[in-house]
GROMACS .gro file of C-alpha atoms in nm:
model
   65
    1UNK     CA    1  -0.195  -1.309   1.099
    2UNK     CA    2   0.003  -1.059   0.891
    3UNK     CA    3   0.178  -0.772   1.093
    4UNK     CA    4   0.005  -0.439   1.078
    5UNK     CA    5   0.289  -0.252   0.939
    6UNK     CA    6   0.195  -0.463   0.599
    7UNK     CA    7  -0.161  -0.350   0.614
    8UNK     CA    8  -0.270  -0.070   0.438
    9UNK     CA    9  -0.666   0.050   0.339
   10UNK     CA   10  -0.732   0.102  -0.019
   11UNK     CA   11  -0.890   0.481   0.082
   12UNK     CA   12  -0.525   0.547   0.166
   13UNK     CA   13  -0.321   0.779  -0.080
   14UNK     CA   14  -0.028   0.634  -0.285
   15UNK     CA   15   0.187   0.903  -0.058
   16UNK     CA   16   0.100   0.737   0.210
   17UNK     CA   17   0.153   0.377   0.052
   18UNK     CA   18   0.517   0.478  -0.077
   19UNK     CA   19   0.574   0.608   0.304
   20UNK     CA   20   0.484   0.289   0.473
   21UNK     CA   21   0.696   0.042   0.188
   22UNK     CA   22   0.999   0.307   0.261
   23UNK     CA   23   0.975   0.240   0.650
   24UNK     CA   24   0.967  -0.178   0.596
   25UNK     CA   25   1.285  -0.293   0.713
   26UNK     CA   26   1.291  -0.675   0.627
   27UNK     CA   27   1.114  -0.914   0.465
   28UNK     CA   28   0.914  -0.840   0.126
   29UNK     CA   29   0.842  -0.540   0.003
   30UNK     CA   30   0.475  -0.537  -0.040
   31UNK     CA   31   0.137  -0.411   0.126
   32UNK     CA   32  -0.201  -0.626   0.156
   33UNK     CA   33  -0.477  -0.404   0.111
   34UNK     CA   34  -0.758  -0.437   0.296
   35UNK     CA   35  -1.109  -0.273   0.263
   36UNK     CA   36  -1.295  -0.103   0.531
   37UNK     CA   37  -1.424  -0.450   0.713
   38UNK     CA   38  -1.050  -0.567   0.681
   39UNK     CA   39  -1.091  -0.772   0.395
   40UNK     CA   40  -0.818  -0.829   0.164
   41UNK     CA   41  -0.889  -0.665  -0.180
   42UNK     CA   42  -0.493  -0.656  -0.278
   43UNK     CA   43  -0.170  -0.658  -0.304
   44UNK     CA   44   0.026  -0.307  -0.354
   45UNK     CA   45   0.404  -0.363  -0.429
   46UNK     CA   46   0.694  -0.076  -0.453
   47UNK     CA   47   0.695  -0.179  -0.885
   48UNK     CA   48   0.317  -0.122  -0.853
   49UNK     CA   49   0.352   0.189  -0.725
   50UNK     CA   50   0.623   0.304  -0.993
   51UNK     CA   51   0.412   0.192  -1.285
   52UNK     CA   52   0.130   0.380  -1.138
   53UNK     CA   53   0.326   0.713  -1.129
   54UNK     CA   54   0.466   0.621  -1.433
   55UNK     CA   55   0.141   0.608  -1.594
   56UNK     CA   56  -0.018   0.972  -1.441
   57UNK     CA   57  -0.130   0.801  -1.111
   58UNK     CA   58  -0.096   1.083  -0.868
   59UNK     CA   59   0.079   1.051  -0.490
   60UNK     CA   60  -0.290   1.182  -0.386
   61UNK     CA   61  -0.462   0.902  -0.578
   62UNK     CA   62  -0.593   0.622  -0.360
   63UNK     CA   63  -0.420   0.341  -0.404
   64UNK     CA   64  -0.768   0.164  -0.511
   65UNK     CA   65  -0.716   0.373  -0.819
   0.00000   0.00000   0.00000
């Protein structure tokens, strides 16, 4: 089972995404996404992120976007 603090819904705002890969401590630097039954739709890494702002993605986007 993968920790919680690696989980993150793909409703959720990049803001929120770029929050919760700043607070990981160890270990890789990457979120699962999961949809609303907890299925995993994703991966969402701290370069995916970058490359999304990069290319107009807004922090208030959902990281689905």
């Amino acid at each position: 089972m993968v920790e919680q603090k690696y989980i993150i819904y793909e409703n959720q705002a990049l803001l929120e995404a770029l929050r919760q890969i700043n607070d990981l401590r160890e270990g890789p630097l990457v979120l699962f996404a999961v949809d609303k039954e907890g299925r995993m739709v994703g991966t969402l890494t701290d370069g995916d992120s970058r490359r999304a702002l990069v290319g107009g993605v807004s922090v208030n986007d959902q990281i689905s976007k």
